[in-house]
GROMACS .gro file of N, CA, C and O in nm:
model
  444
    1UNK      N    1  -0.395  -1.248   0.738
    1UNK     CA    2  -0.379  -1.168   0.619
    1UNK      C    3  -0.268  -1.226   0.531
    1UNK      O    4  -0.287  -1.236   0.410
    2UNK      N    5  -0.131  -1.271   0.596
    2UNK     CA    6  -0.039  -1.342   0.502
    2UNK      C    7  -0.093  -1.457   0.438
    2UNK      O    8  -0.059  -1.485   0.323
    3UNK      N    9  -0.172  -1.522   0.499
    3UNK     CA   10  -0.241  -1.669   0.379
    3UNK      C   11  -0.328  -1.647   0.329
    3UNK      O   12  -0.388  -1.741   0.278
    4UNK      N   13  -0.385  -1.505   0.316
    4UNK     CA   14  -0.454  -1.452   0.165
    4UNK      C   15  -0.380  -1.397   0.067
    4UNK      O   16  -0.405  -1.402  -0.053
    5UNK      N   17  -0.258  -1.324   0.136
    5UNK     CA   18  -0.206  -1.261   0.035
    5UNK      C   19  -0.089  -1.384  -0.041
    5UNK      O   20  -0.024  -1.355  -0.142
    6UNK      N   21  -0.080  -1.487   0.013
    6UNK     CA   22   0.039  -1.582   0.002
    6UNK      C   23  -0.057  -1.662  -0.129
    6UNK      O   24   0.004  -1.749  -0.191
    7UNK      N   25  -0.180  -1.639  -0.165
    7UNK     CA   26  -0.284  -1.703  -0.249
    7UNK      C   27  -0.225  -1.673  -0.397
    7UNK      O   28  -0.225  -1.750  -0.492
    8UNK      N   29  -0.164  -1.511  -0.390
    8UNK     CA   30  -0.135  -1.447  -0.512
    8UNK      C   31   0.003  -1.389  -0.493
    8UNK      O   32   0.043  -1.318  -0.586
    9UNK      N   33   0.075  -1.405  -0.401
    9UNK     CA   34   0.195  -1.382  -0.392
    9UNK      C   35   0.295  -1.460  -0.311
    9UNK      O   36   0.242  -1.529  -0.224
   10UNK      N   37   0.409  -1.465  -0.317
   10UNK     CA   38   0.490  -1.575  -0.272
   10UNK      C   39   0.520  -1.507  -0.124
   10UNK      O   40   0.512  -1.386  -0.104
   11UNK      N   41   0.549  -1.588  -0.041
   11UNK     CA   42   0.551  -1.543   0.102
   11UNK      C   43   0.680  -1.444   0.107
   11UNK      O   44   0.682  -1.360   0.197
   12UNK      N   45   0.781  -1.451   0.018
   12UNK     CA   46   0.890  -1.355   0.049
   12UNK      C   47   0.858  -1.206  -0.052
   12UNK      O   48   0.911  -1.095  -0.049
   13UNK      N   49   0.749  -1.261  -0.138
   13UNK     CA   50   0.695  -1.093  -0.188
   13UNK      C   51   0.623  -1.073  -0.105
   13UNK      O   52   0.639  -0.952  -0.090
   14UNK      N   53   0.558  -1.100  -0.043
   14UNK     CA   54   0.467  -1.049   0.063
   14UNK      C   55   0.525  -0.977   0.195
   14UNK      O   56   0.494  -0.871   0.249
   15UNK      N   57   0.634  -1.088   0.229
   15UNK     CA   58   0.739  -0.987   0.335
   15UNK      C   59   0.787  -0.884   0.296
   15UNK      O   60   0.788  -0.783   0.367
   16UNK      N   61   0.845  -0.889   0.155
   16UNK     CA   62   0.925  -0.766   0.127
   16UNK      C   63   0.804  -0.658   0.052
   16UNK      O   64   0.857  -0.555   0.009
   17UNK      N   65   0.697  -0.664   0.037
   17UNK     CA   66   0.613  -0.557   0.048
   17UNK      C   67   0.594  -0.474   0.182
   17UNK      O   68   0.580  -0.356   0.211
   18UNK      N   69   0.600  -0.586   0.243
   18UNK     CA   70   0.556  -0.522   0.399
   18UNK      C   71   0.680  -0.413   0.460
   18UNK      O   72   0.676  -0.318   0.537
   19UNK      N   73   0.789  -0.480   0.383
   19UNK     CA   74   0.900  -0.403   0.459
   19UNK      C   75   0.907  -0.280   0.355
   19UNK      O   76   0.933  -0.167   0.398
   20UNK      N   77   0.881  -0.304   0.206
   20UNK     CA   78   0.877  -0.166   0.166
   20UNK      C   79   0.817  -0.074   0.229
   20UNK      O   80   0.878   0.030   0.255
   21UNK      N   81   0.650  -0.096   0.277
   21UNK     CA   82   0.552  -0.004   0.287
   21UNK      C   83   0.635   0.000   0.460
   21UNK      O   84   0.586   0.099   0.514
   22UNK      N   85   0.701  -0.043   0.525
   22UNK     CA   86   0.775  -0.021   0.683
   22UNK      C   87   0.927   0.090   0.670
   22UNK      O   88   0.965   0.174   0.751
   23UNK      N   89   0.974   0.060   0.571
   23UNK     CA   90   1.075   0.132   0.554
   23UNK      C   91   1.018   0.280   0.473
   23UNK      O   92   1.092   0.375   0.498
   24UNK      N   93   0.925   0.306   0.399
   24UNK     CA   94   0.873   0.452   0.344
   24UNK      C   95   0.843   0.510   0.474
   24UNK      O   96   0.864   0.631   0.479
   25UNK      N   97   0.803   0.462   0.570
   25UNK     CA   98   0.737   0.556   0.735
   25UNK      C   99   0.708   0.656   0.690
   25UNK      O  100   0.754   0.770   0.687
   26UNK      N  101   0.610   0.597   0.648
   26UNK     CA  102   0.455   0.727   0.610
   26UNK      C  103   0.344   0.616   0.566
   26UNK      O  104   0.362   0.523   0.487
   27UNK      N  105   0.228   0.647   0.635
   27UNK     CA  106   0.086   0.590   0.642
   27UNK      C  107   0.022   0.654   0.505
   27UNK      O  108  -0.057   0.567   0.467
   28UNK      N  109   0.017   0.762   0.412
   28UNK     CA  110  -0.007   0.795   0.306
   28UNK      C  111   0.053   0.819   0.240
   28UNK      O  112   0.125   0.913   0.272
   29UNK      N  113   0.072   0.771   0.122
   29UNK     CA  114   0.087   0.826   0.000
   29UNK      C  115   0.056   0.778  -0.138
   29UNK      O  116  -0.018   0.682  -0.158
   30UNK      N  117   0.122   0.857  -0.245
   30UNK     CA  118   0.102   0.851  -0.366
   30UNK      C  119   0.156   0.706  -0.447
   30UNK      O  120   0.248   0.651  -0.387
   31UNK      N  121   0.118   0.648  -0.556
   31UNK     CA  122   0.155   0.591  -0.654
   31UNK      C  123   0.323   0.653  -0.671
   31UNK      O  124   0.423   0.589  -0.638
   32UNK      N  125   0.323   0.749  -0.711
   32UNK     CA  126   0.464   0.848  -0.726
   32UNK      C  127   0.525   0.819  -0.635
   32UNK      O  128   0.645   0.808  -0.657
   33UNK      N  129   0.476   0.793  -0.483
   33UNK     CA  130   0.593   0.870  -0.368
   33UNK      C  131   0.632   0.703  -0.376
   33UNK      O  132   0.754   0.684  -0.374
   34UNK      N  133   0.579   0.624  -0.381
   34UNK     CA  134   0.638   0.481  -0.323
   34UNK      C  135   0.716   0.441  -0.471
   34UNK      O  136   0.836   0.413  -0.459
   35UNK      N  137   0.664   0.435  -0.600
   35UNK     CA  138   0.750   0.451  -0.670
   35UNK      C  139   0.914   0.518  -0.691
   35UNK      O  140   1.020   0.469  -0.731
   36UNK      N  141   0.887   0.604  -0.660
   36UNK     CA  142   1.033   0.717  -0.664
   36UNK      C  143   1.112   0.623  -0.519
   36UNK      O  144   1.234   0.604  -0.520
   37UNK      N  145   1.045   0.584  -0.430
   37UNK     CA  146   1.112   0.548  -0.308
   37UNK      C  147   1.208   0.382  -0.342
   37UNK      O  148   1.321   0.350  -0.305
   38UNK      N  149   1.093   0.295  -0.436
   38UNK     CA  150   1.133   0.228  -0.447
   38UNK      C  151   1.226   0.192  -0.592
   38UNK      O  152   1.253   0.078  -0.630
   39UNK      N  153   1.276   0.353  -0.681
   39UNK     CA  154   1.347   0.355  -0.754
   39UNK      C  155   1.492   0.405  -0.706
   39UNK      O  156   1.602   0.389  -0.758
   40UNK      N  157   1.449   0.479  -0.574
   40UNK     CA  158   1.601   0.541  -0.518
   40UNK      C  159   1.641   0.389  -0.447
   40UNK      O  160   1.763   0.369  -0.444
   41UNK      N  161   1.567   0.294  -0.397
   41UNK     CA  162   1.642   0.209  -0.309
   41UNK      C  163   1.635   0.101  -0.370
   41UNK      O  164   1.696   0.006  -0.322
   42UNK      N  165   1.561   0.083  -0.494
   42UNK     CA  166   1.611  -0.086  -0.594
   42UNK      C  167   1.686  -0.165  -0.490
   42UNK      O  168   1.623  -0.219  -0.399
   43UNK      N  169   1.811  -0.172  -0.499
   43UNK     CA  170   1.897  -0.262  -0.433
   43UNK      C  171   1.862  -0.298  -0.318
   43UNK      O  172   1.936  -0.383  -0.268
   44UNK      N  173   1.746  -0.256  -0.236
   44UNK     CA  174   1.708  -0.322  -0.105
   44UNK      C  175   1.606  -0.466  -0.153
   44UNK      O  176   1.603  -0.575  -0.096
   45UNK      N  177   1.526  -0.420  -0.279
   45UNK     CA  178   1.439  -0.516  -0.300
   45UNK      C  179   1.476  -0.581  -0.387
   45UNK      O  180   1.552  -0.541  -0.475
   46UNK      N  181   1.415  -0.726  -0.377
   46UNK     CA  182   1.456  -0.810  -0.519
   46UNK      C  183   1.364  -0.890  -0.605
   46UNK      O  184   1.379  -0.943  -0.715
   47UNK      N  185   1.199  -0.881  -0.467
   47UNK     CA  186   1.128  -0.941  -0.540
   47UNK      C  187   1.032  -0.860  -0.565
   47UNK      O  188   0.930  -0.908  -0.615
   48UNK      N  189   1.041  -0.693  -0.533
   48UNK     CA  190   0.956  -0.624  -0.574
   48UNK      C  191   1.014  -0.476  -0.681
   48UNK      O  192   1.089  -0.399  -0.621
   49UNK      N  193   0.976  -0.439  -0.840
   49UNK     CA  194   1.055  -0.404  -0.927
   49UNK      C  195   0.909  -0.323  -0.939
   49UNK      O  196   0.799  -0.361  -0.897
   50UNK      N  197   0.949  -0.174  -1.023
   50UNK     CA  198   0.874  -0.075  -1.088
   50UNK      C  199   0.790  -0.205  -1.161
   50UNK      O  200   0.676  -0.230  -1.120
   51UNK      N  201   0.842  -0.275  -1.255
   51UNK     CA  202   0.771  -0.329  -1.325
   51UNK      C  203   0.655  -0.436  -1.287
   51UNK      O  204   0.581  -0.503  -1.360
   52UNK      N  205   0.667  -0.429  -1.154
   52UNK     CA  206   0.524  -0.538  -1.144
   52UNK      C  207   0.475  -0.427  -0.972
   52UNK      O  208   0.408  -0.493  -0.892
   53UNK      N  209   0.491  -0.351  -0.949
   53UNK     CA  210   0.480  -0.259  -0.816
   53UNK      C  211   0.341  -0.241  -0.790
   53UNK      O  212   0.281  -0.252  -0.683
   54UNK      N  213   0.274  -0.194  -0.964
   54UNK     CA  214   0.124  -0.189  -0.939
   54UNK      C  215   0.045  -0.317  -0.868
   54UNK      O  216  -0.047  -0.335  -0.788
   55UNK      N  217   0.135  -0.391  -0.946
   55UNK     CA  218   0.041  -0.563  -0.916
   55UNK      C  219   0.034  -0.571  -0.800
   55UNK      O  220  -0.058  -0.599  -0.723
   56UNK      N  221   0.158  -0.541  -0.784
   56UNK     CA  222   0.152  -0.583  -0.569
   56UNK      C  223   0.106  -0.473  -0.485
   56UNK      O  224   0.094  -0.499  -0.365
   57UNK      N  225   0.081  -0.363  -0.521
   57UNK     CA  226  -0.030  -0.260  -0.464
   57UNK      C  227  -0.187  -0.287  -0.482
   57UNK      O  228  -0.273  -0.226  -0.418
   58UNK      N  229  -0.210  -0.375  -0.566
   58UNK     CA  230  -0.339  -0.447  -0.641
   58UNK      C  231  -0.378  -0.518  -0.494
   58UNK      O  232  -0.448  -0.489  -0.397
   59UNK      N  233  -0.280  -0.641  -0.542
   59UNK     CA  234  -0.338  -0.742  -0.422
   59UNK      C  235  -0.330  -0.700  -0.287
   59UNK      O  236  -0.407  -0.748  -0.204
   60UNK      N  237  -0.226  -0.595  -0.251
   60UNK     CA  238  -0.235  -0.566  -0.105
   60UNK      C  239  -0.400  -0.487  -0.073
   60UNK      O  240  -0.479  -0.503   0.019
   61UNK      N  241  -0.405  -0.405  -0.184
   61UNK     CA  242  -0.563  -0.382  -0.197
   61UNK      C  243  -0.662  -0.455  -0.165
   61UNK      O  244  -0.749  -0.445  -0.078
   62UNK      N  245  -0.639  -0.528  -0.243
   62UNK     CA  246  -0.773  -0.645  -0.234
   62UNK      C  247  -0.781  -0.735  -0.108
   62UNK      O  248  -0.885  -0.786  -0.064
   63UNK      N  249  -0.641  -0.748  -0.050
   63UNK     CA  250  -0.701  -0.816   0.071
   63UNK      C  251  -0.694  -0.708   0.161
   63UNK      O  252  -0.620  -0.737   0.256
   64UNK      N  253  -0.741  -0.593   0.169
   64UNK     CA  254  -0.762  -0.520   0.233
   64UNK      C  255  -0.629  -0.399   0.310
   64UNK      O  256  -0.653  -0.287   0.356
   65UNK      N  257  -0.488  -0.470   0.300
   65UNK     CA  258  -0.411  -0.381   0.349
   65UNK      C  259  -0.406  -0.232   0.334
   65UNK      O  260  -0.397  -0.145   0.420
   66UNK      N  261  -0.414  -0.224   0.209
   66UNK     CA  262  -0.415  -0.072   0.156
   66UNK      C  263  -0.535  -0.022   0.106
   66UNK      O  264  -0.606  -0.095   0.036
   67UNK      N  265  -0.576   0.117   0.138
   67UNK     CA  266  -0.646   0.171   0.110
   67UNK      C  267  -0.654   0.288   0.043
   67UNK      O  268  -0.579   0.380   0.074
   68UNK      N  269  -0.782   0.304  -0.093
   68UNK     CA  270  -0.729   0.479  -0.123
   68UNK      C  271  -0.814   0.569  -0.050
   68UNK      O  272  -0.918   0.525   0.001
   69UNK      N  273  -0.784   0.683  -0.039
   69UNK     CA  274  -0.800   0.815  -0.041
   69UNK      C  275  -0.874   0.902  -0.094
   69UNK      O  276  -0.824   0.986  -0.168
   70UNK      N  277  -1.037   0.902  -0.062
   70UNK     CA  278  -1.105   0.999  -0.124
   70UNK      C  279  -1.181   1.124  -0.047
   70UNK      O  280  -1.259   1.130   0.048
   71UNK      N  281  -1.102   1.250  -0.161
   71UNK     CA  282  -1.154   1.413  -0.102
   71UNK      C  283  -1.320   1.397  -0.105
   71UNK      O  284  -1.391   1.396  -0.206
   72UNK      N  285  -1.360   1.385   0.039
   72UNK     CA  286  -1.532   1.395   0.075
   72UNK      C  287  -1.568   1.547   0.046
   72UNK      O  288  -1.676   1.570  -0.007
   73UNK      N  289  -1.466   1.668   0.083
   73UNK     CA  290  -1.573   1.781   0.026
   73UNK      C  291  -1.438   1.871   0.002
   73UNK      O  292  -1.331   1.818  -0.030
   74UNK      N  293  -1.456   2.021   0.023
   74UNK     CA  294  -1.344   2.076  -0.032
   74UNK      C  295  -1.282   2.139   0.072
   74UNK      O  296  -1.269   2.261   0.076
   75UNK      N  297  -1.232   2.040   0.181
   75UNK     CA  298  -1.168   2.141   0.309
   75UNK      C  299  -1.036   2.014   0.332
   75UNK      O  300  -0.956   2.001   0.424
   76UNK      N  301  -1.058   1.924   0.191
   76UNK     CA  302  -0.966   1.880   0.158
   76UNK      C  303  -0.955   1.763   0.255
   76UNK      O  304  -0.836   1.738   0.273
   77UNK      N  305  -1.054   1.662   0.341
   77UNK     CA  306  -1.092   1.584   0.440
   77UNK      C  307  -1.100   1.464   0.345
   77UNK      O  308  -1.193   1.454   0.265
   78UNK      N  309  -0.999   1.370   0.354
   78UNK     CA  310  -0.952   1.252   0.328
   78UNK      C  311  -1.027   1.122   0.413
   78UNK      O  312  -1.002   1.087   0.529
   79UNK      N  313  -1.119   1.069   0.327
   79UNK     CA  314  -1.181   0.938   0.348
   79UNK      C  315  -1.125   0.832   0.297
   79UNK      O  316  -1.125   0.815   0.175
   80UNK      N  317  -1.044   0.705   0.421
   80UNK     CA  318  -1.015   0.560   0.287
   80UNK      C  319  -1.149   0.519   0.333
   80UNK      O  320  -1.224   0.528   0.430
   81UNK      N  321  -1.140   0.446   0.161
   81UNK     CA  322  -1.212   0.344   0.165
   81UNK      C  323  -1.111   0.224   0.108
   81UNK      O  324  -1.010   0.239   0.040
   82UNK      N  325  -1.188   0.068   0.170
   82UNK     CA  326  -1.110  -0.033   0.150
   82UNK      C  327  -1.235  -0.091   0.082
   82UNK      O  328  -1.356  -0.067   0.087
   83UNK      N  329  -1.136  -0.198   0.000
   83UNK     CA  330  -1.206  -0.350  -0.050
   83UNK      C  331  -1.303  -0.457   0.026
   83UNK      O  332  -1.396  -0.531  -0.006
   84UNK      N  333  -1.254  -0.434   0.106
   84UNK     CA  334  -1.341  -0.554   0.216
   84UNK      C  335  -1.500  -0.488   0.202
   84UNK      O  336  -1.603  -0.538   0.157
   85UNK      N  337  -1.474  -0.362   0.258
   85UNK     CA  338  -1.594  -0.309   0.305
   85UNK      C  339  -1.687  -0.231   0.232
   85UNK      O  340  -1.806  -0.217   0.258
   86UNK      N  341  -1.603  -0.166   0.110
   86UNK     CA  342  -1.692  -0.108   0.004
   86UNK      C  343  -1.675  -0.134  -0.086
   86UNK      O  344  -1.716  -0.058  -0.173
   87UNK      N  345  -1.607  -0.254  -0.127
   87UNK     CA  346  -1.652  -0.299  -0.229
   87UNK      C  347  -1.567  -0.201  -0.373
   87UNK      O  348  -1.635  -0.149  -0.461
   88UNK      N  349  -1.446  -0.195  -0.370
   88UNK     CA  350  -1.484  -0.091  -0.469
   88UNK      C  351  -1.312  -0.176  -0.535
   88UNK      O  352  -1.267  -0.289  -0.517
   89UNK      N  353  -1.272  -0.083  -0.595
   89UNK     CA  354  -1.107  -0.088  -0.693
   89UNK      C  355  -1.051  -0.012  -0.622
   89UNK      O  356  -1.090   0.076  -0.545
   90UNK      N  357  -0.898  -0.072  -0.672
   90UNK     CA  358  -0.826   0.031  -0.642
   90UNK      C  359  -0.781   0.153  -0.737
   90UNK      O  360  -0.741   0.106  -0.842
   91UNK      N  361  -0.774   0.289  -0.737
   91UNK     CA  362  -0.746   0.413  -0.775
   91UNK      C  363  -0.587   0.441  -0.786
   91UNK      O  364  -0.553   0.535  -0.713
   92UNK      N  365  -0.496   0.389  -0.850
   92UNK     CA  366  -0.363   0.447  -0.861
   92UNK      C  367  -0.342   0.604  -0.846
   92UNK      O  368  -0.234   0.636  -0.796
   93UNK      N  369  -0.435   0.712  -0.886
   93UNK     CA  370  -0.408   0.835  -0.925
   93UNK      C  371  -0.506   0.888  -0.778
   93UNK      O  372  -0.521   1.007  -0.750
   94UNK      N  373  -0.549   0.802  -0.716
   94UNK     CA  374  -0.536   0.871  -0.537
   94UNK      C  375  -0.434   0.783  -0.471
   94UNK      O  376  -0.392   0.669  -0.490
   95UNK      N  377  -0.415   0.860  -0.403
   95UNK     CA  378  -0.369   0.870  -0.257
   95UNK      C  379  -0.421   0.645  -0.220
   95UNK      O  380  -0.513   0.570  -0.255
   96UNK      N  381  -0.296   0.632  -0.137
   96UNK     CA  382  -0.311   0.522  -0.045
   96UNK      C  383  -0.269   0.568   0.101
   96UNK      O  384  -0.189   0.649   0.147
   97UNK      N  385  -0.369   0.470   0.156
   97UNK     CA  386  -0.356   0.441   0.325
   97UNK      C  387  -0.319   0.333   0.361
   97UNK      O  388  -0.345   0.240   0.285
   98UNK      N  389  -0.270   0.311   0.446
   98UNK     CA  390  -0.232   0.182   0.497
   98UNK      C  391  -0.292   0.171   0.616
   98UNK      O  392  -0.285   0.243   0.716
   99UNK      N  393  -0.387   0.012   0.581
   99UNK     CA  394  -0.452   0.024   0.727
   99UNK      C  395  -0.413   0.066   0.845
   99UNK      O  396  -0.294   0.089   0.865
  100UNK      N  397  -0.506   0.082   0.944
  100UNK     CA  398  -0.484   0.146   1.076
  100UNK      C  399  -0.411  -0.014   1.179
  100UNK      O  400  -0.320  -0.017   1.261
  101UNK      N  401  -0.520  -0.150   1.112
  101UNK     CA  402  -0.451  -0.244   1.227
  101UNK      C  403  -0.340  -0.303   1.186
  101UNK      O  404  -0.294  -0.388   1.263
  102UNK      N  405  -0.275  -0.279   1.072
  102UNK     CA  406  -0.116  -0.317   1.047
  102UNK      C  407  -0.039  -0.195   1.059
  102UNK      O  408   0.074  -0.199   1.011
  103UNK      N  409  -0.073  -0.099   1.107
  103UNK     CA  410   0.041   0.030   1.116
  103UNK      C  411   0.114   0.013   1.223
  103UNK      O  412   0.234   0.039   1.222
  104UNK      N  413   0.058  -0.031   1.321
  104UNK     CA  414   0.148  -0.086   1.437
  104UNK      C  415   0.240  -0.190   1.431
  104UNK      O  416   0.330  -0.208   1.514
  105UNK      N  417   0.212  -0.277   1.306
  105UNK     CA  418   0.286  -0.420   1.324
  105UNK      C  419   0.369  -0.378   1.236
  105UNK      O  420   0.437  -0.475   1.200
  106UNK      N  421   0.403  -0.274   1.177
  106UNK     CA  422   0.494  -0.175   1.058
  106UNK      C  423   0.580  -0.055   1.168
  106UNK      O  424   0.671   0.021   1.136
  107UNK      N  425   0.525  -0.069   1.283
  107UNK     CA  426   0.581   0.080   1.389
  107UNK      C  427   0.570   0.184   1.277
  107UNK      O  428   0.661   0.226   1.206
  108UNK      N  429   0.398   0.229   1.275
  108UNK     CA  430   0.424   0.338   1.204
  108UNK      C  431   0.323   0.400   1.245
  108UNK      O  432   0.233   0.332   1.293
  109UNK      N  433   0.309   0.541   1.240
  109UNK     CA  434   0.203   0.651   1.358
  109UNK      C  435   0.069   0.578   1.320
  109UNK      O  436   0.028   0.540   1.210
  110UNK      N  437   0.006   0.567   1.468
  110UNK     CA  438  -0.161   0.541   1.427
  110UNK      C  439  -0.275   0.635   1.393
  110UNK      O  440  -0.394   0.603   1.391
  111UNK      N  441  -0.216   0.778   1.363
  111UNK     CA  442  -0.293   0.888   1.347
  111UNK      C  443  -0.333   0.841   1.141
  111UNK      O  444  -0.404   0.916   1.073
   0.00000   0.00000   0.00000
């Protein structure tokens, strides 16, 4: 997965994505929540800024790391879907997942 994502990003944005989405410890959330997270802690990152955050939520998309979040009916039951497999975009205004087989290599719950 790092020498796809190293295609469109430099190997130390790619680490320090990984450690953003390791240091939030949480498997879902919002556009908002990782934003706000990564406006309270700026000074940890240097190669990842509000101003390009979408981009690098883009490509982690596309090669499959992240996934969004779609309500299947109204009991409020959260389906990801990813890039690899359906083919689709990514949704800023849902919900992200972070895959299930890098949550472990992040120590983060596999539920």
């Amino acid at each position: 997965m790092s020498n796809e994502a190293c295609i469109f990003l430099t190997s130390n944005e790619f680490l320090e994505a990984l450690e953003l989405l390791k240091n939030m410890r949480v498997t879902i959330f919002s556009y908002d929540d990782i934003s706000q997270y990564l406006k309270e802690n700026k000074n940890s990152y240097t190669k990842i800024t509000l101003k390009n955050l979408e981009q690098i939520l883009k490509i982690l998309f596309e090669i499959g790391l992240l996934g969004n979040l779609k309500s299947i009916n109204k009991k409020n039951n959260n389906t990801p879907y990813f890039k690899y497999k359906d083919d689709c975009e990514m949704n800023k205004n849902e919900k992200f997942s972070i895959h299930f087989g890098i949550r472990h290599h992040l120590n983060l719950s596999l539920d």
